[in-house]
Short mmCIF file of N, CA and C in Angstrom, two decimals:
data_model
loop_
_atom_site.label_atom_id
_atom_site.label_comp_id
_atom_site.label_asym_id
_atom_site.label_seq_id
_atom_site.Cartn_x
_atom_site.Cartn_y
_atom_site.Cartn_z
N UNK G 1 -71.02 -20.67 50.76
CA UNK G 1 -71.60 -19.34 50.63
C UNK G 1 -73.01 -19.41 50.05
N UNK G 2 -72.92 -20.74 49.42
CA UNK G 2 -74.08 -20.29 48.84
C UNK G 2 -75.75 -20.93 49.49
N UNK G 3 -74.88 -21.70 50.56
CA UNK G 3 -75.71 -21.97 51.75
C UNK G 3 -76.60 -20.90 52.35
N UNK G 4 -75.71 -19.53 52.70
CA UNK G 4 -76.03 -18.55 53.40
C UNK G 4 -77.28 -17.73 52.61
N UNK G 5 -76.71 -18.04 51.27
CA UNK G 5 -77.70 -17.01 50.95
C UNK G 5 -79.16 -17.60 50.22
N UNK G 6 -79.48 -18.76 50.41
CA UNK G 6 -80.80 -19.82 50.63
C UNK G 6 -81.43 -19.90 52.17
N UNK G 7 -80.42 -19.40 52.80
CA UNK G 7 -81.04 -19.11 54.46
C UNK G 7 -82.01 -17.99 54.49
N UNK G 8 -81.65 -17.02 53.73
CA UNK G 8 -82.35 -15.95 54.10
C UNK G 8 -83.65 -15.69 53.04
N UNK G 9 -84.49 -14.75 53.82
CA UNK G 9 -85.89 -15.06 53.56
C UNK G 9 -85.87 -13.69 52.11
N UNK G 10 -85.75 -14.38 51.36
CA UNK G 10 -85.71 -13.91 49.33
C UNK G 10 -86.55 -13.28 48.99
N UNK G 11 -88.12 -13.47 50.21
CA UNK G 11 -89.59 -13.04 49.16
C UNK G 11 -89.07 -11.51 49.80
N UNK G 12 -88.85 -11.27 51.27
CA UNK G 12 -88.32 -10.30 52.13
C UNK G 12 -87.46 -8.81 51.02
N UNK G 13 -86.57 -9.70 50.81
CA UNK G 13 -85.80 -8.81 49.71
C UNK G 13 -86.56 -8.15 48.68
N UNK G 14 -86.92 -9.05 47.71
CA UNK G 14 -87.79 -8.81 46.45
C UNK G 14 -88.90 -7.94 46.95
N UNK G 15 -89.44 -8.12 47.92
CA UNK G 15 -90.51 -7.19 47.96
C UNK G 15 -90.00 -5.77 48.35
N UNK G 16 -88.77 -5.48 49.31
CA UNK G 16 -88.14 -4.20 49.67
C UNK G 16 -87.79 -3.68 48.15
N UNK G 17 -86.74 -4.72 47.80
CA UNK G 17 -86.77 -3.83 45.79
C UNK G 17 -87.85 -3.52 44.78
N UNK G 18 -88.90 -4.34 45.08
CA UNK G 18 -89.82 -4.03 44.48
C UNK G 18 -90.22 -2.71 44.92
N UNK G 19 -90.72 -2.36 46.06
CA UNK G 19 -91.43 -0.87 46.75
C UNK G 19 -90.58 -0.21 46.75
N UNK G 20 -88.99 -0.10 46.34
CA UNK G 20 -88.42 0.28 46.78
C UNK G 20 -88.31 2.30 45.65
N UNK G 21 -88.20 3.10 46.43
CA UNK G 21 -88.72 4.52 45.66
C UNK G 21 -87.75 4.98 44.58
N UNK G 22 -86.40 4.70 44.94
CA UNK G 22 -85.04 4.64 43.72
C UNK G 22 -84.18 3.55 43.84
N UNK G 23 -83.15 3.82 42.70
CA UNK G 23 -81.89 2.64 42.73
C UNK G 23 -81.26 2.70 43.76
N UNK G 24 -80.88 3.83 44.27
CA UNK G 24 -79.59 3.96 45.37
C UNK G 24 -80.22 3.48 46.96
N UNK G 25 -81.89 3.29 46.92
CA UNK G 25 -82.61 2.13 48.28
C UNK G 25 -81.85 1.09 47.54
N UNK G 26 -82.34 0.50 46.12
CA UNK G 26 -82.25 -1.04 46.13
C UNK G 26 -80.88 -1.22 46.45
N UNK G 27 -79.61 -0.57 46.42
CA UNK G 27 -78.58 -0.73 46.26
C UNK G 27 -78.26 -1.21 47.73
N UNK G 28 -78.92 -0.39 48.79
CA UNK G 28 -78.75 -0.12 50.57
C UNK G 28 -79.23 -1.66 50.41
N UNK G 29 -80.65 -1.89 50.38
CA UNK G 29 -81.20 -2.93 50.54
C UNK G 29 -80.13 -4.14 50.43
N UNK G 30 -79.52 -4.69 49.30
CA UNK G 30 -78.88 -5.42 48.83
C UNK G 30 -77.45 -5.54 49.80
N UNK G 31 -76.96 -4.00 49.64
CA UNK G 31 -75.78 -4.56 50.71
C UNK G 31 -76.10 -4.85 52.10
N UNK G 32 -77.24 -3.87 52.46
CA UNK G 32 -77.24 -4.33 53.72
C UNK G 32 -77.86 -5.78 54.16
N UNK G 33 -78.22 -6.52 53.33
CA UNK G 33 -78.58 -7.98 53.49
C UNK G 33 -77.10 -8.88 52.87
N UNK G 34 -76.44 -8.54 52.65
CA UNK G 34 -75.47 -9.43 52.23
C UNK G 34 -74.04 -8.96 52.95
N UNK G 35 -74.04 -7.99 53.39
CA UNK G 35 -72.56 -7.20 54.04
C UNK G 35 -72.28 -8.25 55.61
N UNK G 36 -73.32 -8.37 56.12
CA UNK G 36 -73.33 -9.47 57.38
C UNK G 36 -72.55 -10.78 57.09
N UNK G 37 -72.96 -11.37 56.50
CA UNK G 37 -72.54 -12.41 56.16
C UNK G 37 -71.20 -12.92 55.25
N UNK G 38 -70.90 -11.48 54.73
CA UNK G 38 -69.53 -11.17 54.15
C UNK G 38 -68.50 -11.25 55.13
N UNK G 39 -68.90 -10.20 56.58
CA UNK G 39 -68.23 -10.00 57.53
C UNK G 39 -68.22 -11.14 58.33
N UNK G 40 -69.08 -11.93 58.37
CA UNK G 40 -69.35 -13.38 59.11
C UNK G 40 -67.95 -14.00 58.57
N UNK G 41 -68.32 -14.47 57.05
CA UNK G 41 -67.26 -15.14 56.45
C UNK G 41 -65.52 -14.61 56.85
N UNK G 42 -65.23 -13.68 57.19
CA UNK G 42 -64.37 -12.83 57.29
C UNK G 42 -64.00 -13.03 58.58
N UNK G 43 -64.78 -13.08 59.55
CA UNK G 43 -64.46 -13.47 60.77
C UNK G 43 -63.86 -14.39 61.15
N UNK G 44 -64.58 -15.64 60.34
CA UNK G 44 -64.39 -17.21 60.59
C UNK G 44 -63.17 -17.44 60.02
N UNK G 45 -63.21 -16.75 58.63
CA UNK G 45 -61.65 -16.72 58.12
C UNK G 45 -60.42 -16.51 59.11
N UNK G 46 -60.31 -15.75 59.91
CA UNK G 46 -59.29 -14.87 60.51
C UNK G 46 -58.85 -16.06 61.69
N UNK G 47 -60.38 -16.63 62.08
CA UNK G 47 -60.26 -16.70 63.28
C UNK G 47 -59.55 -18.50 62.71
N UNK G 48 -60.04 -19.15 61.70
CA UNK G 48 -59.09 -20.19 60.79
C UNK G 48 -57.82 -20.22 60.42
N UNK G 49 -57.62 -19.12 60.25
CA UNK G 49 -55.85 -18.77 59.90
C UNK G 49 -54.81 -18.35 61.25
N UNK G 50 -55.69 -17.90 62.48
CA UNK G 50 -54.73 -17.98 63.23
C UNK G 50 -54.76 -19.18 64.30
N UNK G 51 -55.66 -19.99 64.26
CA UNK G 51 -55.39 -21.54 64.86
C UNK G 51 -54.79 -21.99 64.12
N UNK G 52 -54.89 -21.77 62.85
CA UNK G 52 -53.77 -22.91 61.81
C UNK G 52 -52.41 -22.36 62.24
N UNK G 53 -52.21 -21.52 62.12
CA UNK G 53 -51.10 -21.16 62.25
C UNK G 53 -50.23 -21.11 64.06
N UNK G 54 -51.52 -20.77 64.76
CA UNK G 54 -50.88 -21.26 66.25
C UNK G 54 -50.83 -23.01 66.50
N UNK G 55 -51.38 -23.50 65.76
CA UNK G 55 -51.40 -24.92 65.61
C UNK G 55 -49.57 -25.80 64.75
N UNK G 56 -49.22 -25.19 64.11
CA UNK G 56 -48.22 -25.01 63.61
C UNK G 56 -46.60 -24.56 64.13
N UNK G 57 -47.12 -24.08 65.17
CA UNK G 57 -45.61 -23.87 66.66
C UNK G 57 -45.36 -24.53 67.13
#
């Protein structure tokens, strides 16, 4: 995980929170750069647990 989030471009972020006009942007900002990759992880998960398990019949 913590691969993923050294991938992505940091100055990008910091500067949206920085300009950003209230808390409840920085908040958007934040999830919406990290919610992808949550759902990524989540995917890969699913899609890991049911080969293991069709692997297992």
């Amino acid at each position: 995980m913590r691969l993923l989030v050294f991938i992505q471009e940091v100055s990008g972020i910091e500067e949206k929170i920085q300009k950003a006009p209230d808390s409840a942007y920085e908040i958007g900002v934040v999830i919406g750069t990290y919610l992808p990759f949550v759902v990524m992880v989540f995917i890969a998960y699913i899609f890991y647990y049911y080969s293991k398990k069709r692997k297992n019949r």
